[in-house]
Amino acid sequence: MIKINLLDSVTERQGAASVAVEKKVSSRASRLLLMSIAVLLLFGAVVGWDFISTTRAKAEAERQRDEQKKKAAELEKVMKEQKELEDKIKNVDLRIEAIKKLRSTQAGPSAVLISLRERIGMTPDIYLESVEQKGDQLTIKGSSPNETSVTQFGRSLEFSSGLFSNLSIETQRKEIASVRASTDGADVPGDEVIEFTIRCSYTPENAGKNEEGTTASNQAPGNGADPQTNASTPKVAQKNDN
């Protein structure tokens, strides 16, 4: 009977194959090829990872950029609304200022005339010809048949609790031509009239401040003298009409 050892034949074939592979690997060209393939695979992996990470970083940067643009747009909108609101407030302030100026110009002359009318009512024989106001400066022109009334009118302005201040009065005597004749044909001397010009400051804002001090001085105990007699009288400059 013939016996065949199959195990030995298989082992021999495997050994021969291993020897062939070892020979191929051990050759220089084969080793270089394998190293090149390994390097290419490693390089491809690095490039792939870098591409993926760069793509992710780009996407994140674009997302942050879009968020910043959105915030900038919202901030620009808020700043625009704030500027519009500031412009509206400025326009309202300008209107209020214009209304205040208009009221002051409307109430100013009427208030001056009311104050003068009150003092003219307390002083007889005073006739006003003109009242001119430039800022807080007043120029009052008028006439009176006697100088006492002019002085009394000036004092009523001077002692006005600060409403009128820094008074200066100029007076000029003028003779009114007489239309009457005496029995012997000679003219009768005409009457005299006192023309006056008063310059003063009109400061209604100081009237309230000085009113308390004036009231206190009037009520303070003393020798019973009139406070107006102790105060300085308005400056009077006389001019004689020749």
mmCIF file of C-alpha atoms in Angstrom, residues 107-241:
data_model
loop_
_atom_site.group_PDB
_atom_site.id
_atom_site.type_symbol
_atom_site.label_atom_id
_atom_site.label_comp_id
_atom_site.label_asym_id
_atom_site.label_seq_id
_atom_site.Cartn_x
_atom_site.Cartn_y
_atom_site.Cartn_z
ATOM 1 C CA ALA A 107 -45.341 140.628 27.189
ATOM 2 C CA GLY A 108 -42.364 142.983 27.555
ATOM 3 C CA PRO A 109 -43.780 146.257 26.154
ATOM 4 C CA SER A 110 -47.220 145.665 27.637
ATOM 5 C CA ALA A 111 -45.698 145.014 31.068
ATOM 6 C CA VAL A 112 -43.666 148.233 30.809
ATOM 7 C CA LEU A 113 -46.726 150.258 29.848
ATOM 8 C CA ILE A 114 -48.778 148.749 32.674
ATOM 9 C CA SER A 115 -46.057 149.608 35.205
ATOM 10 C CA LEU A 116 -45.778 153.157 33.877
ATOM 11 C CA ARG A 117 -49.556 153.615 33.836
ATOM 12 C CA GLU A 118 -49.747 152.630 37.511
ATOM 13 C CA ARG A 119 -47.180 155.279 38.428
ATOM 14 C CA ILE A 120 -48.700 157.934 36.193
ATOM 15 C CA GLY A 121 -52.010 157.353 37.966
ATOM 16 C CA MET A 122 -50.291 158.145 41.278
ATOM 17 C CA THR A 123 -48.678 161.313 39.888
ATOM 18 C CA PRO A 124 -50.827 164.220 38.622
ATOM 19 C CA ASP A 125 -49.940 166.423 35.666
ATOM 20 C CA ILE A 126 -47.673 163.907 33.926
ATOM 21 C CA TYR A 127 -48.052 163.539 30.167
ATOM 22 C CA LEU A 128 -45.967 160.995 28.292
ATOM 23 C CA GLU A 129 -44.964 161.569 24.686
ATOM 24 C CA SER A 130 -42.931 158.441 23.915
ATOM 25 C CA VAL A 131 -41.527 155.303 25.551
ATOM 26 C CA GLU A 132 -38.614 153.570 23.831
ATOM 27 C CA GLN A 133 -37.194 150.234 24.981
ATOM 28 C CA LYS A 134 -33.887 148.762 23.800
ATOM 29 C CA GLY A 135 -33.135 145.574 25.692
ATOM 30 C CA ASP A 136 -33.450 146.499 29.362
ATOM 31 C CA GLN A 137 -32.902 150.226 28.755
ATOM 32 C CA LEU A 138 -35.889 152.580 28.748
ATOM 33 C CA THR A 139 -36.100 156.133 27.462
ATOM 34 C CA ILE A 140 -39.230 157.958 28.633
ATOM 35 C CA LYS A 141 -40.081 161.382 27.239
ATOM 36 C CA GLY A 142 -42.906 163.580 28.427
ATOM 37 C CA SER A 143 -43.927 166.917 29.879
ATOM 38 C CA SER A 144 -45.538 168.420 32.963
ATOM 39 C CA PRO A 145 -46.702 171.896 33.956
ATOM 40 C CA ASN A 146 -44.668 171.755 37.184
ATOM 41 C CA GLU A 147 -41.305 170.331 38.163
ATOM 42 C CA THR A 148 -42.633 168.795 41.378
ATOM 43 C CA SER A 149 -44.708 166.289 39.443
ATOM 44 C CA VAL A 150 -41.659 165.308 37.392
ATOM 45 C CA THR A 151 -39.624 164.720 40.550
ATOM 46 C CA GLN A 152 -42.464 162.755 42.123
ATOM 47 C CA PHE A 153 -42.820 160.621 39.006
ATOM 48 C CA GLY A 154 -39.071 159.959 38.997
ATOM 49 C CA ARG A 155 -39.203 158.905 42.642
ATOM 50 C CA SER A 156 -42.093 156.526 41.943
ATOM 51 C CA LEU A 157 -39.890 154.872 39.349
ATOM 52 C CA GLU A 158 -36.818 154.884 41.573
ATOM 53 C CA PHE A 159 -38.582 153.282 44.544
ATOM 54 C CA SER A 160 -40.108 150.382 42.615
ATOM 55 C CA SER A 161 -38.402 147.473 44.417
ATOM 56 C CA GLY A 162 -35.854 147.114 41.642
ATOM 57 C CA LEU A 163 -38.312 147.191 38.732
ATOM 58 C CA PHE A 164 -36.770 150.451 37.488
ATOM 59 C CA SER A 165 -33.176 151.302 38.389
ATOM 60 C CA ASN A 166 -30.261 153.558 37.422
ATOM 61 C CA LEU A 167 -32.523 156.536 36.782
ATOM 62 C CA SER A 168 -31.312 159.769 35.244
ATOM 63 C CA ILE A 169 -33.679 162.659 34.541
ATOM 64 C CA GLU A 170 -33.095 165.592 32.205
ATOM 65 C CA THR A 171 -35.536 168.490 32.347
ATOM 66 C CA GLN A 172 -35.934 171.535 30.142
ATOM 67 C CA ARG A 173 -38.188 174.513 30.717
ATOM 68 C CA LYS A 174 -40.175 175.802 27.780
ATOM 69 C CA GLU A 175 -42.559 178.717 27.666
ATOM 70 C CA ILE A 176 -45.920 178.282 25.997
ATOM 71 C CA ALA A 177 -46.757 181.231 23.747
ATOM 72 C CA SER A 178 -49.639 183.262 25.139
ATOM 73 C CA VAL A 179 -52.663 183.946 22.983
ATOM 74 C CA ARG A 180 -54.123 186.378 25.453
ATOM 75 C CA ALA A 181 -53.508 190.102 25.358
ATOM 76 C CA SER A 182 -53.743 192.681 28.081
ATOM 77 C CA THR A 183 -56.053 195.667 27.944
ATOM 78 C CA ASP A 184 -53.227 197.974 26.895
ATOM 79 C CA GLY A 185 -52.185 195.708 24.010
ATOM 80 C CA ALA A 186 -49.160 194.102 25.715
ATOM 81 C CA ASP A 187 -48.804 190.327 25.660
ATOM 82 C CA VAL A 188 -49.308 188.451 28.891
ATOM 83 C CA PRO A 189 -46.372 186.155 29.745
ATOM 84 C CA GLY A 190 -47.152 182.570 28.772
ATOM 85 C CA ASP A 191 -47.123 179.528 31.021
ATOM 86 C CA GLU A 192 -44.073 177.301 31.413
ATOM 87 C CA VAL A 193 -43.962 173.590 30.751
ATOM 88 C CA ILE A 194 -41.295 171.164 31.942
ATOM 89 C CA GLU A 195 -40.161 168.723 29.287
ATOM 90 C CA PHE A 196 -38.327 165.706 30.728
ATOM 91 C CA THR A 197 -36.368 162.724 29.492
ATOM 92 C CA ILE A 198 -35.935 159.774 31.854
ATOM 93 C CA ARG A 199 -33.414 157.052 31.137
ATOM 94 C CA CYS A 200 -33.443 153.938 33.314
ATOM 95 C CA SER A 201 -33.052 150.168 33.367
ATOM 96 C CA TYR A 202 -36.141 147.966 33.336
ATOM 97 C CA THR A 203 -35.337 144.748 35.239
ATOM 98 C CA PRO A 204 -38.491 142.869 36.280
ATOM 99 C CA GLU A 205 -36.413 139.874 37.405
ATOM 100 C CA ASN A 206 -34.855 142.007 40.176
ATOM 101 C CA ALA A 207 -38.179 143.280 41.491
ATOM 102 C CA GLY A 208 -38.935 140.134 43.521
ATOM 103 C CA LYS A 209 -35.433 140.003 44.985
ATOM 104 C CA ASN A 210 -35.448 143.574 46.239
ATOM 105 C CA GLU A 211 -39.056 143.553 47.455
ATOM 106 C CA GLU A 212 -38.278 141.556 50.600
ATOM 107 C CA GLY A 213 -35.366 143.800 51.536
ATOM 108 C CA THR A 214 -37.452 146.920 50.986
ATOM 109 C CA THR A 215 -40.312 145.549 53.103
ATOM 110 C CA ALA A 216 -37.946 144.628 55.918
ATOM 111 C CA SER A 217 -36.373 148.078 55.930
ATOM 112 C CA ASN A 218 -39.812 149.718 56.027
ATOM 113 C CA GLN A 219 -40.884 147.590 59.013
ATOM 114 C CA ALA A 220 -37.623 147.867 60.975
ATOM 115 C CA PRO A 221 -37.829 149.952 64.201
ATOM 116 C CA GLY A 222 -36.100 153.295 64.009
ATOM 117 C CA ASN A 223 -36.636 156.973 64.471
ATOM 118 C CA GLY A 224 -39.855 156.899 62.424
ATOM 119 C CA ALA A 225 -38.378 158.621 59.408
ATOM 120 C CA ASP A 226 -39.711 157.897 55.953
ATOM 121 C CA PRO A 227 -37.356 155.488 54.184
ATOM 122 C CA GLN A 228 -37.689 157.440 50.977
ATOM 123 C CA THR A 229 -36.316 160.558 52.625
ATOM 124 C CA ASN A 230 -33.141 158.700 53.573
ATOM 125 C CA ALA A 231 -32.671 157.265 50.080
ATOM 126 C CA SER A 232 -30.977 159.080 47.292
ATOM 127 C CA THR A 233 -33.296 160.910 44.923
ATOM 128 C CA PRO A 234 -33.066 160.501 41.163
ATOM 129 C CA LYS A 235 -30.429 162.517 39.385
ATOM 130 C CA VAL A 236 -32.027 165.546 37.758
ATOM 131 C CA ALA A 237 -30.277 167.575 35.098
ATOM 132 C CA GLN A 238 -31.950 170.848 34.205
ATOM 133 C CA LYS A 239 -31.664 172.716 30.936
ATOM 134 C CA ASN A 240 -32.933 176.240 30.517
ATOM 135 C CA ASP A 241 -34.482 177.056 27.170
#
